[in-house]
Every structure is written in structure tokens, then in C-alpha cells.
Amino acid sequence: MFGGMFAGVGRAGLLGPAVAVLAMAGGLVVFGPAGGSADAAAACAGRPVKTVGFSAGELRLYKGNGYACAVTVAKSAGARRQMSVTIQARGGAPAGDSGVYTQRAGPITVYSGNRCVRATGAISGSSAQTGWVC
């Protein structure tokens, strides 16, 4: 019936791998991404190197494995409002995310190698900058 690589394997032989795949997929649904501030931290890989608070939220900068990542996070989720985040490695072009969000702008990741990076974040006209972080 199956021929080729499944020759000699009955339905019971195929059932085990199929059940394993379904169990793993179910685990992804049950253990999906966390909510709240842990979600913002999980958005960027690397270690946190600088956090700058401002009236409407925080600008968070992470570095690791030659990359830098920035995210702007609102103090509280609420109505949709203008939010942005930009990040730039020294000597490179800035990259950013801007839009109307409820919780965060970003994450934005750039290759930084061993260079210094800087980031800027804003929420509804209130903003913060990290300055150059090496």
C-alpha cells in the first residue's frame, strides 16, 4: 500500500511518530508565549545592557552574539497610541519600527559586532535615548 521507504511498515509502525508530532504541536499551543512584561523581555535576544525609563514607558537595549536589539515598552497596555523605536550600530544605518500600538514598538535587531550602539524610543511625544553604549 505505501511502497518505497514504508515497505514492510504497517499502520502501527507509522502511528508512533504521528502521535509524537501531534504531542509536540499541542505543547506549543498550551505553552505559547508569556504575557505582560516578560513578553517584552523575551522579544529581544541577548542580555539587557541598558534600560531608560520615561513618563510613558521604557526603552530597553539588549546585546549578545554580535547583535543588538531595542524595544520600547509602554508602562501599561491601553488605547492604541503612536510608538517608535530606533537602533543604530556605530557606522551603520539606523533601523526602526514606528506605528500605532497598545503595548510596544519593536523589537528591532541590528548586527553590531563589537561596535557601540544607540537607541531611541518614543510613546505619544514622550521619548528617551540611551546614548552610545559600548
mmCIF file with all atom_site columns, C-alpha atoms in Angstrom:
data_model
loop_
_atom_site.group_PDB
_atom_site.id
_atom_site.type_symbol
_atom_site.label_atom_id
_atom_site.label_alt_id
_atom_site.label_comp_id
_atom_site.label_asym_id
_atom_site.label_entity_id
_atom_site.label_seq_id
_atom_site.pdbx_PDB_ins_code
_atom_site.Cartn_x
_atom_site.Cartn_y
_atom_site.Cartn_z
_atom_site.occupancy
_atom_site.B_iso_or_equiv
_atom_site.pdbx_formal_charge
_atom_site.auth_seq_id
_atom_site.auth_comp_id
_atom_site.auth_asym_id
_atom_site.auth_atom_id
_atom_site.pdbx_PDB_model_num
ATOM 1   C CA . MET A 1 1   ? 0.000  0.000  0.000  1.00 0.00 ? 1   MET A CA 1
ATOM 2   C CA . PHE A 1 2   ? 2.727  2.573  0.933  1.00 0.00 ? 2   PHE A CA 1
ATOM 3   C CA . GLY A 1 3   ? 5.639  1.079  -1.073 1.00 0.00 ? 3   GLY A CA 1
ATOM 4   C CA . GLY A 1 4   ? 9.123  2.636  -1.213 1.00 0.00 ? 4   GLY A CA 1
ATOM 5   C CA . MET A 1 5   ? 10.568 3.605  2.157  1.00 0.00 ? 5   MET A CA 1
ATOM 6   C CA . PHE A 1 6   ? 7.423  2.494  4.016  1.00 0.00 ? 6   PHE A CA 1
ATOM 7   C CA . ALA A 1 7   ? 7.530  -1.062 2.606  1.00 0.00 ? 7   ALA A CA 1
ATOM 8   C CA . GLY A 1 8   ? 7.061  -3.551 5.400  1.00 0.00 ? 8   GLY A CA 1
ATOM 9   C CA . VAL A 1 9   ? 5.837  -0.916 7.904  1.00 0.00 ? 9   VAL A CA 1
ATOM 10  C CA . GLY A 1 10  ? 2.231  -1.358 8.968  1.00 0.00 ? 10  GLY A CA 1
ATOM 11  C CA . ARG A 1 11  ? -0.170 1.261  10.310 1.00 0.00 ? 11  ARG A CA 1
ATOM 12  C CA . ALA A 1 12  ? 1.049  0.648  13.875 1.00 0.00 ? 12  ALA A CA 1
ATOM 13  C CA . GLY A 1 13  ? 4.627  1.498  12.807 1.00 0.00 ? 13  GLY A CA 1
ATOM 14  C CA . LEU A 1 14  ? 3.510  4.896  11.468 1.00 0.00 ? 14  LEU A CA 1
ATOM 15  C CA . LEU A 1 15  ? 1.271  5.706  14.428 1.00 0.00 ? 15  LEU A CA 1
ATOM 16  C CA . GLY A 1 16  ? 4.109  6.303  16.931 1.00 0.00 ? 16  GLY A CA 1
ATOM 17  C CA . PRO A 1 17  ? 5.838  9.146  15.011 1.00 0.00 ? 17  PRO A CA 1
ATOM 18  C CA . ALA A 1 18  ? 2.478  10.725 14.143 1.00 0.00 ? 18  ALA A CA 1
ATOM 19  C CA . VAL A 1 19  ? 1.444  10.797 17.805 1.00 0.00 ? 19  VAL A CA 1
ATOM 20  C CA . ALA A 1 20  ? 4.817  12.312 18.781 1.00 0.00 ? 20  ALA A CA 1
ATOM 21  C CA . VAL A 1 21  ? 4.406  15.127 16.230 1.00 0.00 ? 21  VAL A CA 1
ATOM 22  C CA . LEU A 1 22  ? 0.871  15.869 17.441 1.00 0.00 ? 22  LEU A CA 1
ATOM 23  C CA . ALA A 1 23  ? 2.022  15.914 21.078 1.00 0.00 ? 23  ALA A CA 1
ATOM 24  C CA . MET A 1 24  ? 4.792  18.406 20.287 1.00 0.00 ? 24  MET A CA 1
ATOM 25  C CA . ALA A 1 25  ? 2.392  20.639 18.351 1.00 0.00 ? 25  ALA A CA 1
ATOM 26  C CA . GLY A 1 26  ? -0.091 20.537 21.229 1.00 0.00 ? 26  GLY A CA 1
ATOM 27  C CA . GLY A 1 27  ? 2.667  21.588 23.631 1.00 0.00 ? 27  GLY A CA 1
ATOM 28  C CA . LEU A 1 28  ? 3.341  24.669 21.507 1.00 0.00 ? 28  LEU A CA 1
ATOM 29  C CA . VAL A 1 29  ? -0.300 25.675 21.737 1.00 0.00 ? 29  VAL A CA 1
ATOM 30  C CA . VAL A 1 30  ? -0.534 25.084 25.500 1.00 0.00 ? 30  VAL A CA 1
ATOM 31  C CA . PHE A 1 31  ? 2.834  26.660 26.349 1.00 0.00 ? 31  PHE A CA 1
ATOM 32  C CA . GLY A 1 32  ? 2.693  29.651 23.969 1.00 0.00 ? 32  GLY A CA 1
ATOM 33  C CA . PRO A 1 33  ? 4.399  32.994 24.599 1.00 0.00 ? 33  PRO A CA 1
ATOM 34  C CA . ALA A 1 34  ? 4.046  34.551 28.022 1.00 0.00 ? 34  ALA A CA 1
ATOM 35  C CA . GLY A 1 35  ? 2.087  37.744 28.533 1.00 0.00 ? 35  GLY A CA 1
ATOM 36  C CA . GLY A 1 36  ? 2.927  41.039 30.223 1.00 0.00 ? 36  GLY A CA 1
ATOM 37  C CA . SER A 1 37  ? 6.401  42.412 30.740 1.00 0.00 ? 37  SER A CA 1
ATOM 38  C CA . ALA A 1 38  ? 8.044  39.005 30.363 1.00 0.00 ? 38  ALA A CA 1
ATOM 39  C CA . ASP A 1 39  ? 6.801  39.044 26.774 1.00 0.00 ? 39  ASP A CA 1
ATOM 40  C CA . ALA A 1 40  ? 8.698  42.274 26.110 1.00 0.00 ? 40  ALA A CA 1
ATOM 41  C CA . ALA A 1 41  ? 11.871 40.834 27.616 1.00 0.00 ? 41  ALA A CA 1
ATOM 42  C CA . ALA A 1 42  ? 11.530 37.676 25.539 1.00 0.00 ? 42  ALA A CA 1
ATOM 43  C CA . ALA A 1 43  ? 11.179 39.783 22.403 1.00 0.00 ? 43  ALA A CA 1
ATOM 44  C CA . CYS A 1 44  ? 14.929 40.551 22.334 1.00 0.00 ? 44  CYS A CA 1
ATOM 45  C CA . ALA A 1 45  ? 17.724 38.016 22.487 1.00 0.00 ? 45  ALA A CA 1
ATOM 46  C CA . GLY A 1 46  ? 20.858 38.772 24.452 1.00 0.00 ? 46  GLY A CA 1
ATOM 47  C CA . ARG A 1 47  ? 21.464 40.318 27.832 1.00 0.00 ? 47  ARG A CA 1
ATOM 48  C CA . PRO A 1 48  ? 19.930 43.607 28.932 1.00 0.00 ? 48  PRO A CA 1
ATOM 49  C CA . VAL A 1 49  ? 22.609 46.338 28.836 1.00 0.00 ? 49  VAL A CA 1
ATOM 50  C CA . LYS A 1 50  ? 20.590 49.497 29.400 1.00 0.00 ? 50  LYS A CA 1
ATOM 51  C CA . THR A 1 51  ? 17.040 50.473 30.359 1.00 0.00 ? 51  THR A CA 1
ATOM 52  C CA . VAL A 1 52  ? 15.926 54.100 30.230 1.00 0.00 ? 52  VAL A CA 1
ATOM 53  C CA . GLY A 1 53  ? 12.609 54.977 31.822 1.00 0.00 ? 53  GLY A CA 1
ATOM 54  C CA . PHE A 1 54  ? 10.485 57.921 30.743 1.00 0.00 ? 54  PHE A CA 1
ATOM 55  C CA . SER A 1 55  ? 7.000  59.184 31.582 1.00 0.00 ? 55  SER A CA 1
ATOM 56  C CA . ALA A 1 56  ? 5.105  56.828 29.273 1.00 0.00 ? 56  ALA A CA 1
ATOM 57  C CA . GLY A 1 57  ? 7.297  53.722 29.416 1.00 0.00 ? 57  GLY A CA 1
ATOM 58  C CA . GLU A 1 58  ? 10.780 52.257 28.990 1.00 0.00 ? 58  GLU A CA 1
ATOM 59  C CA . LEU A 1 59  ? 13.380 51.930 26.272 1.00 0.00 ? 59  LEU A CA 1
ATOM 60  C CA . ARG A 1 60  ? 15.255 48.627 26.620 1.00 0.00 ? 60  ARG A CA 1
ATOM 61  C CA . LEU A 1 61  ? 18.550 47.763 24.909 1.00 0.00 ? 61  LEU A CA 1
ATOM 62  C CA . TYR A 1 62  ? 19.975 44.229 24.688 1.00 0.00 ? 62  TYR A CA 1
ATOM 63  C CA . LYS A 1 63  ? 23.267 42.901 23.266 1.00 0.00 ? 63  LYS A CA 1
ATOM 64  C CA . GLY A 1 64  ? 24.572 39.429 22.543 1.00 0.00 ? 64  GLY A CA 1
ATOM 65  C CA . ASN A 1 65  ? 26.368 37.298 19.952 1.00 0.00 ? 65  ASN A CA 1
ATOM 66  C CA . GLY A 1 66  ? 27.289 40.289 17.801 1.00 0.00 ? 66  GLY A CA 1
ATOM 67  C CA . TYR A 1 67  ? 23.750 41.683 17.671 1.00 0.00 ? 67  TYR A CA 1
ATOM 68  C CA . ALA A 1 68  ? 21.921 44.481 19.465 1.00 0.00 ? 68  ALA A CA 1
ATOM 69  C CA . CYS A 1 69  ? 18.170 44.743 19.960 1.00 0.00 ? 69  CYS A CA 1
ATOM 70  C CA . ALA A 1 70  ? 15.895 47.542 21.186 1.00 0.00 ? 70  ALA A CA 1
ATOM 71  C CA . VAL A 1 71  ? 12.257 47.699 22.222 1.00 0.00 ? 71  VAL A CA 1
ATOM 72  C CA . THR A 1 72  ? 10.039 50.498 23.564 1.00 0.00 ? 72  THR A CA 1
ATOM 73  C CA . VAL A 1 73  ? 7.522  49.238 26.139 1.00 0.00 ? 73  VAL A CA 1
ATOM 74  C CA . ALA A 1 74  ? 4.539  51.212 27.483 1.00 0.00 ? 74  ALA A CA 1
ATOM 75  C CA . LYS A 1 75  ? 4.047  51.387 31.263 1.00 0.00 ? 75  LYS A CA 1
ATOM 76  C CA . SER A 1 76  ? 0.595  49.941 30.794 1.00 0.00 ? 76  SER A CA 1
ATOM 77  C CA . ALA A 1 77  ? -1.319 48.475 27.902 1.00 0.00 ? 77  ALA A CA 1
ATOM 78  C CA . GLY A 1 78  ? -4.153 50.705 26.892 1.00 0.00 ? 78  GLY A CA 1
ATOM 79  C CA . ALA A 1 79  ? -5.523 52.619 23.976 1.00 0.00 ? 79  ALA A CA 1
ATOM 80  C CA . ARG A 1 80  ? -3.617 52.498 20.705 1.00 0.00 ? 80  ARG A CA 1
ATOM 81  C CA . ARG A 1 81  ? -1.080 55.319 20.521 1.00 0.00 ? 81  ARG A CA 1
ATOM 82  C CA . GLN A 1 82  ? 1.898  56.364 18.438 1.00 0.00 ? 82  GLN A CA 1
ATOM 83  C CA . MET A 1 83  ? 5.046  54.441 19.454 1.00 0.00 ? 83  MET A CA 1
ATOM 84  C CA . SER A 1 84  ? 8.508  54.097 17.945 1.00 0.00 ? 84  SER A CA 1
ATOM 85  C CA . VAL A 1 85  ? 11.937 52.595 18.487 1.00 0.00 ? 85  VAL A CA 1
ATOM 86  C CA . THR A 1 86  ? 15.180 53.048 16.530 1.00 0.00 ? 86  THR A CA 1
ATOM 87  C CA . ILE A 1 87  ? 18.574 51.418 16.956 1.00 0.00 ? 87  ILE A CA 1
ATOM 88  C CA . GLN A 1 88  ? 21.882 52.131 15.263 1.00 0.00 ? 88  GLN A CA 1
ATOM 89  C CA . ALA A 1 89  ? 25.293 50.483 15.395 1.00 0.00 ? 89  ALA A CA 1
ATOM 90  C CA . ARG A 1 90  ? 28.142 52.989 15.144 1.00 0.00 ? 90  ARG A CA 1
ATOM 91  C CA . GLY A 1 91  ? 28.955 53.454 11.453 1.00 0.00 ? 91  GLY A CA 1
ATOM 92  C CA . GLY A 1 92  ? 25.739 51.755 10.348 1.00 0.00 ? 92  GLY A CA 1
ATOM 93  C CA . ALA A 1 93  ? 22.340 52.966 9.229  1.00 0.00 ? 93  ALA A CA 1
ATOM 94  C CA . PRO A 1 94  ? 19.578 53.279 11.830 1.00 0.00 ? 94  PRO A CA 1
ATOM 95  C CA . ALA A 1 95  ? 16.757 50.732 11.805 1.00 0.00 ? 95  ALA A CA 1
ATOM 96  C CA . GLY A 1 96  ? 13.397 51.254 13.411 1.00 0.00 ? 96  GLY A CA 1
ATOM 97  C CA . ASP A 1 97  ? 9.762  50.481 13.953 1.00 0.00 ? 97  ASP A CA 1
ATOM 98  C CA . SER A 1 98  ? 7.049  53.110 14.191 1.00 0.00 ? 98  SER A CA 1
ATOM 99  C CA . GLY A 1 99  ? 3.300  52.738 14.333 1.00 0.00 ? 99  GLY A CA 1
ATOM 100 C CA . VAL A 1 100 ? 0.167  52.845 16.429 1.00 0.00 ? 100 VAL A CA 1
ATOM 101 C CA . TYR A 1 101 ? 0.436  50.160 19.139 1.00 0.00 ? 101 TYR A CA 1
ATOM 102 C CA . THR A 1 102 ? -1.064 49.334 22.541 1.00 0.00 ? 102 THR A CA 1
ATOM 103 C CA . GLN A 1 103 ? 1.958  47.834 24.341 1.00 0.00 ? 103 GLN A CA 1
ATOM 104 C CA . ARG A 1 104 ? 5.295  48.036 22.498 1.00 0.00 ? 104 ARG A CA 1
ATOM 105 C CA . ALA A 1 105 ? 7.239  49.108 19.431 1.00 0.00 ? 105 ALA A CA 1
ATOM 106 C CA . GLY A 1 106 ? 9.874  46.682 18.197 1.00 0.00 ? 106 GLY A CA 1
ATOM 107 C CA . PRO A 1 107 ? 11.821 44.565 18.752 1.00 0.00 ? 107 PRO A CA 1
ATOM 108 C CA . ILE A 1 108 ? 14.382 45.792 16.226 1.00 0.00 ? 108 ILE A CA 1
ATOM 109 C CA . THR A 1 109 ? 17.664 43.899 15.878 1.00 0.00 ? 109 THR A CA 1
ATOM 110 C CA . VAL A 1 110 ? 20.834 45.031 14.077 1.00 0.00 ? 110 VAL A CA 1
ATOM 111 C CA . TYR A 1 111 ? 24.230 43.448 13.609 1.00 0.00 ? 111 TYR A CA 1
ATOM 112 C CA . SER A 1 112 ? 26.660 45.377 15.795 1.00 0.00 ? 112 SER A CA 1
ATOM 113 C CA . GLY A 1 113 ? 29.737 43.153 16.014 1.00 0.00 ? 113 GLY A CA 1
ATOM 114 C CA . ASN A 1 114 ? 31.889 44.793 18.689 1.00 0.00 ? 114 ASN A CA 1
ATOM 115 C CA . ARG A 1 115 ? 30.683 48.311 17.875 1.00 0.00 ? 115 ARG A CA 1
ATOM 116 C CA . CYS A 1 116 ? 28.815 50.698 20.140 1.00 0.00 ? 116 CYS A CA 1
ATOM 117 C CA . VAL A 1 117 ? 25.066 51.088 19.631 1.00 0.00 ? 117 VAL A CA 1
ATOM 118 C CA . ARG A 1 118 ? 22.456 53.691 20.493 1.00 0.00 ? 118 ARG A CA 1
ATOM 119 C CA . ALA A 1 119 ? 18.682 53.563 20.657 1.00 0.00 ? 119 ALA A CA 1
ATOM 120 C CA . THR A 1 120 ? 15.770 55.970 20.864 1.00 0.00 ? 120 THR A CA 1
ATOM 121 C CA . GLY A 1 121 ? 12.206 55.212 21.918 1.00 0.00 ? 121 GLY A CA 1
ATOM 122 C CA . ALA A 1 122 ? 9.055  57.308 21.995 1.00 0.00 ? 122 ALA A CA 1
ATOM 123 C CA . ILE A 1 123 ? 5.435  56.977 23.074 1.00 0.00 ? 123 ILE A CA 1
ATOM 124 C CA . SER A 1 124 ? 2.927  59.734 22.267 1.00 0.00 ? 124 SER A CA 1
ATOM 125 C CA . GLY A 1 125 ? 5.524  62.513 22.219 1.00 0.00 ? 125 GLY A CA 1
ATOM 126 C CA . SER A 1 126 ? 7.422  61.376 25.325 1.00 0.00 ? 126 SER A CA 1
ATOM 127 C CA . SER A 1 127 ? 10.847 59.933 24.484 1.00 0.00 ? 127 SER A CA 1
ATOM 128 C CA . ALA A 1 128 ? 14.165 58.555 25.759 1.00 0.00 ? 128 ALA A CA 1
ATOM 129 C CA . GLN A 1 129 ? 17.646 57.876 24.367 1.00 0.00 ? 129 GLN A CA 1
ATOM 130 C CA . THR A 1 130 ? 20.362 55.510 25.518 1.00 0.00 ? 130 THR A CA 1
ATOM 131 C CA . GLY A 1 131 ? 23.354 57.434 24.172 1.00 0.00 ? 131 GLY A CA 1
ATOM 132 C CA . TRP A 1 132 ? 26.217 55.309 22.823 1.00 0.00 ? 132 TRP A CA 1
ATOM 133 C CA . VAL A 1 133 ? 26.508 52.001 24.682 1.00 0.00 ? 133 VAL A CA 1
ATOM 134 C CA . CYS A 1 134 ? 29.739 50.069 24.090 1.00 0.00 ? 134 CYS A CA 1
#
